[in-house]
């Protein structure tokens, strides 16, 4: 929906939270030339430098922030409650259509950049190509293509199975050749039938082979690490970003380990805790809304209590992890697509970060400036500053003081163009 043929756009807003972390500034304007931000400041000051042909967009009292970044998505999966076997029974063609739907949902929710964390065959690459040709709207996208996994391992149905260092190096080369922007590897079991989430699936040497080969091609690595032992190995192997970080033991219990948290802090590894995924948070939100409106059934009341108790166990592990000065390394990610995790809800992860001790303002910085740095795009996006691409979101209310405001998107801009 291009709404502008002018090369200059001025976006005015009651508040601006620029992603750098200070308190939001009031009565601000952003001058955009072509796709980049060229000036930011008080409305009257920007007015003086505004070219006469500029289009003016006044967002009233809304709060403008950098576009949000979701570090962890599975575009080919619908997040409609089906299990992996049922979702992967879909054809590749149906999965591409699912991806097109999901991209639009995320964009409308203010998520202007995402990482596609693993799909079958060529689906991830196809979606990125469709986006770059302008066939389908969607967030700016980095793709991993297919996740590397061991024989019978988590997501083996995506068809990038590799065992041993040699095969892993070959997989990295193949993925880079096909267009992977980064490498995703499954370092432990997961929700895929036949795998054990609490057990590691690769040796340290195998993970190191993946990281070493990826780095040769200037690609970063993200490792799926639910098992505690896989977390330790990922750090030792030089993996760049750790997904989930649950401290899960083989008996399926979460047991925080300060030694591993200390290793994580020392190594500087990025961490994407995917909190809404583990806590089944969309269901908690649904049931809480029913409770608040007095329409909850007795059995649902019981279910909500159980879900909340279980969620607390995960959130407690997260709080203890954050005690190790790891807040600046946290990259919010939704894991959208799997289980009941529908697209369009990074707001849920930001709510959960606030529950583990972030302020809403810190949650915003995590989902913008810090995430941009973690995925290697901090020269281009993540803050509202001159020189950056004009990916912006506007919210009703002030998300730096009220985390619920992240759910009230009023406008989305991509490279200076209003898209929602
Ligand atoms: Zn995932």
mmCIF file of N, CA and C in Angstrom, residues 78-201:
data_model
loop_
_atom_site.group_PDB
_atom_site.id
_atom_site.type_symbol
_atom_site.label_atom_id
_atom_site.label_comp_id
_atom_site.label_asym_id
_atom_site.label_seq_id
_atom_site.Cartn_x
_atom_site.Cartn_y
_atom_site.Cartn_z
ATOM 1 N N UNK A 78 1.769 -22.409 11.267
ATOM 2 C CA UNK A 78 0.629 -21.509 11.467
ATOM 3 C C UNK A 78 0.386 -21.113 12.922
ATOM 4 N N UNK A 79 1.016 -21.787 13.879
ATOM 5 C CA UNK A 79 0.780 -21.454 15.291
ATOM 6 C C UNK A 79 -0.680 -21.622 15.679
ATOM 7 N N UNK A 80 -1.324 -22.649 15.102
ATOM 8 C CA UNK A 80 -2.768 -22.833 15.320
ATOM 9 C C UNK A 80 -3.077 -24.019 16.228
ATOM 10 N N UNK A 81 -2.093 -24.459 16.989
ATOM 11 C CA UNK A 81 -2.336 -25.522 17.970
ATOM 12 C C UNK A 81 -2.075 -26.927 17.452
ATOM 13 N N UNK A 82 -1.860 -27.087 16.144
ATOM 14 C CA UNK A 82 -1.516 -28.430 15.640
ATOM 15 C C UNK A 82 -0.109 -28.801 16.108
ATOM 16 N N UNK A 83 0.168 -30.118 16.191
ATOM 17 C CA UNK A 83 1.527 -30.530 16.557
ATOM 18 C C UNK A 83 2.425 -30.546 15.310
ATOM 19 N N UNK A 84 3.716 -30.794 15.529
ATOM 20 C CA UNK A 84 4.667 -30.752 14.407
ATOM 21 C C UNK A 84 4.273 -31.710 13.294
ATOM 22 N N UNK A 85 3.886 -32.956 13.673
ATOM 23 C CA UNK A 85 3.562 -33.963 12.645
ATOM 24 C C UNK A 85 2.418 -33.456 11.767
ATOM 25 N N UNK A 86 1.427 -32.841 12.393
ATOM 26 C CA UNK A 86 0.274 -32.336 11.629
ATOM 27 C C UNK A 86 0.677 -31.149 10.752
ATOM 28 N N UNK A 87 1.468 -30.241 11.293
ATOM 29 C CA UNK A 87 1.857 -29.063 10.500
ATOM 30 C C UNK A 87 2.769 -29.458 9.343
ATOM 31 N N UNK A 88 3.686 -30.398 9.611
ATOM 32 C CA UNK A 88 4.612 -30.790 8.553
ATOM 33 C C UNK A 88 3.968 -31.735 7.529
ATOM 34 N N UNK A 89 2.696 -32.128 7.762
ATOM 35 C CA UNK A 89 1.960 -32.885 6.741
ATOM 36 C C UNK A 89 1.515 -31.957 5.606
ATOM 37 N N UNK A 90 1.556 -30.647 5.839
ATOM 38 C CA UNK A 90 1.245 -29.688 4.774
ATOM 39 C C UNK A 90 2.312 -29.768 3.672
ATOM 40 N N UNK A 91 1.924 -29.401 2.451
ATOM 41 C CA UNK A 91 2.896 -29.348 1.352
ATOM 42 C C UNK A 91 3.780 -28.111 1.511
ATOM 43 N N UNK A 92 4.904 -28.094 0.798
ATOM 44 C CA UNK A 92 5.747 -26.897 0.798
ATOM 45 C C UNK A 92 4.967 -25.683 0.288
ATOM 46 N N UNK A 93 4.116 -25.918 -0.729
ATOM 47 C CA UNK A 93 3.340 -24.806 -1.297
ATOM 48 C C UNK A 93 2.432 -24.186 -0.237
ATOM 49 N N UNK A 94 1.755 -25.052 0.549
ATOM 50 C CA UNK A 94 0.874 -24.545 1.613
ATOM 51 C C UNK A 94 1.698 -23.811 2.670
ATOM 52 N N UNK A 95 2.910 -24.311 2.923
ATOM 53 C CA UNK A 95 3.752 -23.654 3.932
ATOM 54 C C UNK A 95 4.213 -22.266 3.464
ATOM 55 N N UNK A 96 4.408 -22.100 2.166
ATOM 56 C CA UNK A 96 4.761 -20.768 1.650
ATOM 57 C C UNK A 96 3.578 -19.811 1.852
ATOM 58 N N UNK A 97 2.359 -20.302 1.587
ATOM 59 C CA UNK A 97 1.172 -19.455 1.810
ATOM 60 C C UNK A 97 1.031 -19.105 3.292
ATOM 61 N N UNK A 98 1.312 -20.080 4.147
ATOM 62 C CA UNK A 98 1.269 -19.828 5.598
ATOM 63 C C UNK A 98 2.267 -18.721 5.947
ATOM 64 N N UNK A 99 3.442 -18.805 5.341
ATOM 65 C CA UNK A 99 4.477 -17.798 5.590
ATOM 66 C C UNK A 99 4.032 -16.412 5.152
ATOM 67 N N UNK A 100 3.375 -16.330 4.008
ATOM 68 C CA UNK A 100 2.916 -15.027 3.504
ATOM 69 C C UNK A 100 1.900 -14.418 4.471
ATOM 70 N N UNK A 101 1.008 -15.258 4.988
ATOM 71 C CA UNK A 101 0.027 -14.779 5.982
ATOM 72 C C UNK A 101 0.747 -14.286 7.247
ATOM 73 N N UNK A 102 1.693 -15.087 7.720
ATOM 74 C CA UNK A 102 2.380 -14.753 8.971
ATOM 75 C C UNK A 102 3.195 -13.467 8.858
ATOM 76 N N UNK A 103 3.825 -13.247 7.709
ATOM 77 C CA UNK A 103 4.622 -12.035 7.510
ATOM 78 C C UNK A 103 3.742 -10.799 7.670
ATOM 79 N N UNK A 104 2.538 -10.845 7.106
ATOM 80 C CA UNK A 104 1.646 -9.684 7.205
ATOM 81 C C UNK A 104 1.177 -9.467 8.633
ATOM 82 N N UNK A 105 0.922 -10.550 9.352
ATOM 83 C CA UNK A 105 0.485 -10.411 10.755
ATOM 84 C C UNK A 105 1.579 -9.754 11.607
ATOM 85 N N UNK A 106 2.812 -10.195 11.402
ATOM 86 C CA UNK A 106 3.904 -9.617 12.190
ATOM 87 C C UNK A 106 4.094 -8.138 11.851
ATOM 88 N N UNK A 107 4.045 -7.822 10.564
ATOM 89 C CA UNK A 107 4.244 -6.427 10.147
ATOM 90 C C UNK A 107 3.164 -5.526 10.754
ATOM 91 N N UNK A 108 1.909 -5.978 10.724
ATOM 92 C CA UNK A 108 0.812 -5.172 11.264
ATOM 93 C C UNK A 108 0.967 -4.962 12.774
ATOM 94 N N UNK A 109 1.711 -5.849 13.433
ATOM 95 C CA UNK A 109 1.925 -5.730 14.881
ATOM 96 C C UNK A 109 3.173 -4.909 15.210
ATOM 97 N N UNK A 110 3.739 -4.240 14.202
ATOM 98 C CA UNK A 110 4.875 -3.360 14.452
ATOM 99 C C UNK A 110 6.224 -4.043 14.393
ATOM 100 N N UNK A 111 6.250 -5.299 13.959
ATOM 101 C CA UNK A 111 7.519 -6.025 13.849
ATOM 102 C C UNK A 111 8.025 -5.824 12.417
ATOM 103 N N UNK A 112 9.036 -4.988 12.273
ATOM 104 C CA UNK A 112 9.491 -4.621 10.930
ATOM 105 C C UNK A 112 10.715 -5.434 10.500
ATOM 106 N N UNK A 113 11.265 -6.238 11.416
ATOM 107 C CA UNK A 113 12.391 -7.123 11.059
ATOM 108 C C UNK A 113 12.211 -8.443 11.807
ATOM 109 N N UNK A 114 12.505 -9.549 11.117
ATOM 110 C CA UNK A 114 12.463 -10.841 11.803
ATOM 111 C C UNK A 114 13.580 -11.744 11.297
ATOM 112 N N UNK A 115 13.889 -12.742 12.116
ATOM 113 C CA UNK A 115 14.744 -13.830 11.655
ATOM 114 C C UNK A 115 13.884 -15.077 11.479
ATOM 115 N N UNK A 116 13.985 -15.689 10.302
ATOM 116 C CA UNK A 116 13.259 -16.927 9.988
ATOM 117 C C UNK A 116 14.183 -18.082 10.396
ATOM 118 N N UNK A 117 13.741 -18.805 11.436
ATOM 119 C CA UNK A 117 14.636 -19.694 12.160
ATOM 120 C C UNK A 117 14.597 -21.148 11.727
ATOM 121 N N UNK A 118 14.093 -21.418 10.535
ATOM 122 C CA UNK A 118 14.182 -22.791 10.060
ATOM 123 C C UNK A 118 12.871 -23.284 9.505
ATOM 124 N N UNK A 119 12.920 -23.692 8.224
ATOM 125 C CA UNK A 119 11.753 -24.236 7.542
ATOM 126 C C UNK A 119 12.242 -25.373 6.640
ATOM 127 N N UNK A 120 11.297 -26.106 6.043
ATOM 128 C CA UNK A 120 11.665 -27.254 5.229
ATOM 129 C C UNK A 120 12.136 -26.813 3.827
ATOM 130 N N UNK A 121 13.069 -27.547 3.312
ATOM 131 C CA UNK A 121 13.514 -27.369 1.919
ATOM 132 C C UNK A 121 13.842 -25.905 1.599
ATOM 133 N N UNK A 122 13.201 -25.335 0.570
ATOM 134 C CA UNK A 122 13.550 -23.982 0.114
ATOM 135 C C UNK A 122 12.580 -22.920 0.625
ATOM 136 N N UNK A 123 11.683 -23.291 1.542
ATOM 137 C CA UNK A 123 10.587 -22.395 1.907
ATOM 138 C C UNK A 123 11.092 -21.042 2.441
ATOM 139 N N UNK A 124 12.053 -21.085 3.361
ATOM 140 C CA UNK A 124 12.575 -19.834 3.930
ATOM 141 C C UNK A 124 13.177 -18.939 2.856
ATOM 142 N N UNK A 125 13.980 -19.535 1.977
ATOM 143 C CA UNK A 125 14.611 -18.758 0.898
ATOM 144 C C UNK A 125 13.556 -18.187 -0.056
ATOM 145 N N UNK A 126 12.518 -18.992 -0.335
ATOM 146 C CA UNK A 126 11.461 -18.554 -1.260
ATOM 147 C C UNK A 126 10.717 -17.347 -0.693
ATOM 148 N N UNK A 127 10.414 -17.397 0.599
ATOM 149 C CA UNK A 127 9.705 -16.277 1.225
ATOM 150 C C UNK A 127 10.539 -15.003 1.157
ATOM 151 N N UNK A 128 11.845 -15.142 1.400
ATOM 152 C CA UNK A 128 12.694 -13.956 1.350
ATOM 153 C C UNK A 128 12.761 -13.396 -0.072
ATOM 154 N N UNK A 129 12.841 -14.288 -1.041
ATOM 155 C CA UNK A 129 12.885 -13.849 -2.440
ATOM 156 C C UNK A 129 11.563 -13.179 -2.845
ATOM 157 N N UNK A 130 10.446 -13.760 -2.395
ATOM 158 C CA UNK A 130 9.129 -13.169 -2.683
ATOM 159 C C UNK A 130 9.012 -11.768 -2.103
ATOM 160 N N UNK A 131 9.562 -11.605 -0.899
ATOM 161 C CA UNK A 131 9.548 -10.287 -0.257
ATOM 162 C C UNK A 131 10.402 -9.297 -1.041
ATOM 163 N N UNK A 132 11.597 -9.735 -1.430
ATOM 164 C CA UNK A 132 12.505 -8.794 -2.102
ATOM 165 C C UNK A 132 12.011 -8.442 -3.507
ATOM 166 N N UNK A 133 11.241 -9.336 -4.129
ATOM 167 C CA UNK A 133 10.648 -8.990 -5.432
ATOM 168 C C UNK A 133 9.408 -8.111 -5.286
ATOM 169 N N UNK A 134 8.926 -7.949 -4.050
ATOM 170 C CA UNK A 134 7.721 -7.142 -3.835
ATOM 171 C C UNK A 134 6.433 -7.904 -4.094
ATOM 172 N N UNK A 135 6.511 -9.253 -4.146
ATOM 173 C CA UNK A 135 5.286 -10.038 -4.374
ATOM 174 C C UNK A 135 4.409 -10.067 -3.130
ATOM 175 N N UNK A 136 5.068 -10.083 -1.956
ATOM 176 C CA UNK A 136 4.310 -10.150 -0.705
ATOM 177 C C UNK A 136 4.881 -9.130 0.280
ATOM 178 N N UNK A 137 3.981 -8.481 1.055
ATOM 179 C CA UNK A 137 4.482 -7.570 2.081
ATOM 180 C C UNK A 137 4.986 -8.357 3.281
ATOM 181 N N UNK A 138 5.881 -7.751 4.033
ATOM 182 C CA UNK A 138 6.371 -8.428 5.232
ATOM 183 C C UNK A 138 7.536 -7.688 5.843
ATOM 184 N N UNK A 139 7.924 -8.125 7.041
ATOM 185 C CA UNK A 139 9.073 -7.510 7.697
ATOM 186 C C UNK A 139 10.364 -7.778 6.923
ATOM 187 N N UNK A 140 11.332 -6.905 7.076
ATOM 188 C CA UNK A 140 12.702 -7.150 6.642
ATOM 189 C C UNK A 140 13.098 -8.506 7.220
ATOM 190 N N UNK A 141 13.856 -9.305 6.478
ATOM 191 C CA UNK A 141 13.992 -10.697 6.878
ATOM 192 C C UNK A 141 15.420 -11.219 6.735
ATOM 193 N N UNK A 142 15.895 -11.884 7.775
ATOM 194 C CA UNK A 142 17.125 -12.672 7.674
ATOM 195 C C UNK A 142 16.706 -14.132 7.757
ATOM 196 N N UNK A 143 17.230 -14.973 6.873
ATOM 197 C CA UNK A 143 16.802 -16.377 6.860
ATOM 198 C C UNK A 143 17.962 -17.326 7.135
ATOM 199 N N UNK A 144 17.621 -18.398 7.846
ATOM 200 C CA UNK A 144 18.609 -19.455 8.088
ATOM 201 C C UNK A 144 18.446 -20.578 7.060
ATOM 202 N N UNK A 145 17.339 -20.581 6.339
ATOM 203 C CA UNK A 145 17.077 -21.670 5.385
ATOM 204 C C UNK A 145 16.545 -22.883 6.121
ATOM 205 N N UNK A 146 17.412 -23.863 6.322
ATOM 206 C CA UNK A 146 17.034 -25.061 7.082
ATOM 207 C C UNK A 146 17.922 -25.158 8.317
ATOM 208 N N UNK A 147 17.353 -25.571 9.449
ATOM 209 C CA UNK A 147 18.211 -25.762 10.618
ATOM 210 C C UNK A 147 19.041 -27.041 10.467
ATOM 211 N N UNK A 148 20.303 -26.971 10.873
ATOM 212 C CA UNK A 148 21.158 -28.163 10.856
ATOM 213 C C UNK A 148 20.817 -28.997 12.091
ATOM 214 N N UNK A 149 20.575 -30.301 11.871
ATOM 215 C CA UNK A 149 20.209 -31.171 12.986
ATOM 216 C C UNK A 149 20.787 -32.563 12.774
ATOM 217 N N UNK A 150 20.886 -33.333 13.852
ATOM 218 C CA UNK A 150 21.453 -34.693 13.736
ATOM 219 C C UNK A 150 20.389 -35.652 13.208
ATOM 220 N N UNK A 151 20.801 -36.842 12.840
ATOM 221 C CA UNK A 151 19.858 -37.858 12.365
ATOM 222 C C UNK A 151 18.757 -38.064 13.393
ATOM 223 N N UNK A 152 17.511 -37.905 12.965
ATOM 224 C CA UNK A 152 16.366 -38.055 13.874
ATOM 225 C C UNK A 152 16.205 -36.911 14.845
ATOM 226 N N UNK A 153 16.986 -35.840 14.685
ATOM 227 C CA UNK A 153 16.991 -34.739 15.654
ATOM 228 C C UNK A 153 15.826 -33.774 15.474
ATOM 229 N N UNK A 154 15.776 -32.796 16.368
ATOM 230 C CA UNK A 154 14.719 -31.787 16.351
ATOM 231 C C UNK A 154 14.692 -31.082 14.985
ATOM 232 N N UNK A 155 13.522 -31.056 14.350
ATOM 233 C CA UNK A 155 13.323 -30.441 13.031
ATOM 234 C C UNK A 155 14.035 -31.191 11.899
ATOM 235 N N UNK A 156 14.257 -32.517 12.089
ATOM 236 C CA UNK A 156 14.916 -33.278 11.003
ATOM 237 C C UNK A 156 14.076 -33.266 9.734
ATOM 238 N N UNK A 157 12.765 -33.024 9.874
ATOM 239 C CA UNK A 157 11.865 -33.014 8.706
ATOM 240 C C UNK A 157 12.105 -31.810 7.790
ATOM 241 N N UNK A 158 12.971 -30.885 8.210
ATOM 242 C CA UNK A 158 13.318 -29.770 7.317
ATOM 243 C C UNK A 158 14.373 -30.181 6.280
ATOM 244 N N UNK A 159 15.007 -31.339 6.509
ATOM 245 C CA UNK A 159 15.944 -31.925 5.528
ATOM 246 C C UNK A 159 17.328 -31.280 5.476
ATOM 247 N N UNK A 160 17.870 -30.971 6.648
ATOM 248 C CA UNK A 160 19.291 -30.604 6.684
ATOM 249 C C UNK A 160 19.956 -31.395 7.816
ATOM 250 N N UNK A 161 20.012 -32.715 7.620
ATOM 251 C CA UNK A 161 20.585 -33.597 8.633
ATOM 252 C C UNK A 161 22.095 -33.681 8.417
ATOM 253 N N UNK A 162 22.844 -33.543 9.506
ATOM 254 C CA UNK A 162 24.307 -33.644 9.420
ATOM 255 C C UNK A 162 24.830 -34.255 10.716
ATOM 256 N N UNK A 163 25.679 -35.274 10.585
ATOM 257 C CA UNK A 163 26.315 -35.919 11.739
ATOM 258 C C UNK A 163 27.820 -35.835 11.568
ATOM 259 N N UNK A 164 28.512 -35.419 12.612
ATOM 260 C CA UNK A 164 29.971 -35.327 12.544
ATOM 261 C C UNK A 164 30.413 -34.000 11.955
ATOM 262 N N UNK A 165 31.668 -33.645 12.279
ATOM 263 C CA UNK A 165 32.168 -32.317 11.906
ATOM 264 C C UNK A 165 32.178 -32.094 10.389
ATOM 265 N N UNK A 166 32.570 -33.123 9.631
ATOM 266 C CA UNK A 166 32.671 -32.944 8.173
ATOM 267 C C UNK A 166 31.310 -32.634 7.554
ATOM 268 N N UNK A 167 30.313 -33.418 7.958
ATOM 269 C CA UNK A 167 28.972 -33.192 7.388
ATOM 270 C C UNK A 167 28.420 -31.836 7.807
ATOM 271 N N UNK A 168 28.733 -31.451 9.022
ATOM 272 C CA UNK A 168 28.235 -30.150 9.494
ATOM 273 C C UNK A 168 28.861 -29.013 8.681
ATOM 274 N N UNK A 169 30.169 -29.117 8.430
ATOM 275 C CA UNK A 169 30.811 -28.084 7.601
ATOM 276 C C UNK A 169 30.186 -28.040 6.202
ATOM 277 N N UNK A 170 29.897 -29.216 5.662
ATOM 278 C CA UNK A 170 29.286 -29.259 4.332
ATOM 279 C C UNK A 170 27.891 -28.611 4.358
ATOM 280 N N UNK A 171 27.151 -28.883 5.414
ATOM 281 C CA UNK A 171 25.817 -28.272 5.538
ATOM 282 C C UNK A 171 25.903 -26.749 5.586
ATOM 283 N N UNK A 172 26.851 -26.240 6.356
ATOM 284 C CA UNK A 172 27.014 -24.783 6.432
ATOM 285 C C UNK A 172 27.300 -24.232 5.036
ATOM 286 N N UNK A 173 28.224 -24.873 4.333
ATOM 287 C CA UNK A 173 28.576 -24.393 2.985
ATOM 288 C C UNK A 173 27.373 -24.430 2.054
ATOM 289 N N UNK A 174 26.597 -25.528 2.135
ATOM 290 C CA UNK A 174 25.424 -25.664 1.263
ATOM 291 C C UNK A 174 24.415 -24.547 1.564
ATOM 292 N N UNK A 175 24.164 -24.295 2.845
ATOM 293 C CA UNK A 175 23.179 -23.279 3.228
ATOM 294 C C UNK A 175 23.634 -21.884 2.804
ATOM 295 N N UNK A 176 24.914 -21.602 3.007
ATOM 296 C CA UNK A 176 25.439 -20.286 2.595
ATOM 297 C C UNK A 176 25.286 -20.125 1.082
ATOM 298 N N UNK A 177 25.608 -21.186 0.354
ATOM 299 C CA UNK A 177 25.481 -21.160 -1.110
ATOM 300 C C UNK A 177 24.042 -20.881 -1.536
ATOM 301 N N UNK A 178 23.087 -21.431 -0.787
ATOM 302 C CA UNK A 178 21.676 -21.246 -1.148
ATOM 303 C C UNK A 178 21.128 -19.898 -0.694
ATOM 304 N N UNK A 179 21.885 -19.185 0.163
ATOM 305 C CA UNK A 179 21.435 -17.839 0.541
ATOM 306 C C UNK A 179 21.192 -17.622 2.024
ATOM 307 N N UNK A 180 21.681 -18.516 2.875
ATOM 308 C CA UNK A 180 21.445 -18.335 4.320
ATOM 309 C C UNK A 180 22.162 -17.086 4.830
ATOM 310 N N UNK A 181 21.425 -16.256 5.575
ATOM 311 C CA UNK A 181 22.023 -15.061 6.176
ATOM 312 C C UNK A 181 22.735 -15.393 7.480
ATOM 313 N N UNK A 182 22.345 -16.498 8.109
ATOM 314 C CA UNK A 182 22.980 -16.970 9.339
ATOM 315 C C UNK A 182 22.700 -18.458 9.439
ATOM 316 N N UNK A 183 23.332 -19.114 10.393
ATOM 317 C CA UNK A 183 23.211 -20.569 10.520
ATOM 318 C C UNK A 183 22.500 -20.917 11.820
ATOM 319 N N UNK A 184 21.470 -21.758 11.686
ATOM 320 C CA UNK A 184 20.753 -22.252 12.871
ATOM 321 C C UNK A 184 21.086 -23.724 13.055
ATOM 322 N N UNK A 185 21.444 -24.105 14.283
ATOM 323 C CA UNK A 185 21.781 -25.507 14.549
ATOM 324 C C UNK A 185 21.060 -25.980 15.809
ATOM 325 N N UNK A 186 20.587 -27.212 15.781
ATOM 326 C CA UNK A 186 19.818 -27.767 16.897
ATOM 327 C C UNK A 186 20.764 -28.503 17.840
ATOM 328 N N UNK A 187 21.139 -27.858 18.935
ATOM 329 C CA UNK A 187 22.138 -28.419 19.848
ATOM 330 C C UNK A 187 21.541 -29.342 20.904
ATOM 331 N N UNK A 188 20.197 -29.398 20.954
ATOM 332 C CA UNK A 188 19.558 -30.361 21.868
ATOM 333 C C UNK A 188 18.270 -30.840 21.224
ATOM 334 N N UNK A 189 17.609 -31.801 21.877
ATOM 335 C CA UNK A 189 16.297 -32.210 21.413
ATOM 336 C C UNK A 189 15.304 -31.084 21.623
ATOM 337 N N UNK A 190 14.061 -31.336 21.165
ATOM 338 C CA UNK A 190 13.022 -30.311 21.295
ATOM 339 C C UNK A 190 11.656 -30.956 21.231
ATOM 340 N N UNK A 191 10.704 -30.231 20.669
ATOM 341 C CA UNK A 191 9.334 -30.726 20.608
ATOM 342 C C UNK A 191 9.091 -31.777 19.538
ATOM 343 N N UNK A 192 10.077 -32.029 18.674
ATOM 344 C CA UNK A 192 9.909 -33.025 17.618
ATOM 345 C C UNK A 192 9.853 -34.425 18.231
ATOM 346 N N UNK A 193 8.862 -35.201 17.836
ATOM 347 C CA UNK A 193 8.677 -36.542 18.377
ATOM 348 C C UNK A 193 9.946 -37.380 18.207
ATOM 349 N N UNK A 194 10.300 -38.119 19.256
ATOM 350 C CA UNK A 194 11.481 -38.979 19.186
ATOM 351 C C UNK A 194 12.743 -38.297 19.676
ATOM 352 N N UNK A 195 12.680 -37.019 19.992
ATOM 353 C CA UNK A 195 13.867 -36.342 20.521
ATOM 354 C C UNK A 195 13.639 -36.036 22.007
ATOM 355 N N UNK A 196 14.737 -35.856 22.741
ATOM 356 C CA UNK A 196 14.643 -35.586 24.179
ATOM 357 C C UNK A 196 15.184 -34.178 24.445
ATOM 358 N N UNK A 197 14.292 -33.251 24.802
ATOM 359 C CA UNK A 197 14.716 -31.845 24.952
ATOM 360 C C UNK A 197 15.837 -31.653 25.965
ATOM 361 N N UNK A 198 15.885 -32.517 26.998
ATOM 362 C CA UNK A 198 16.879 -32.334 28.053
ATOM 363 C C UNK A 198 18.237 -32.935 27.734
ATOM 364 N N UNK A 199 18.385 -33.510 26.525
ATOM 365 C CA UNK A 199 19.683 -34.097 26.150
ATOM 366 C C UNK A 199 20.320 -33.320 25.002
ATOM 367 N N UNK A 200 21.658 -33.150 25.055
ATOM 368 C CA UNK A 200 22.333 -32.482 23.935
ATOM 369 C C UNK A 200 22.323 -33.388 22.703
ATOM 370 N N UNK A 201 22.397 -32.791 21.518
ATOM 371 C CA UNK A 201 22.385 -33.615 20.309
ATOM 372 C C UNK A 201 23.678 -33.488 19.503
#
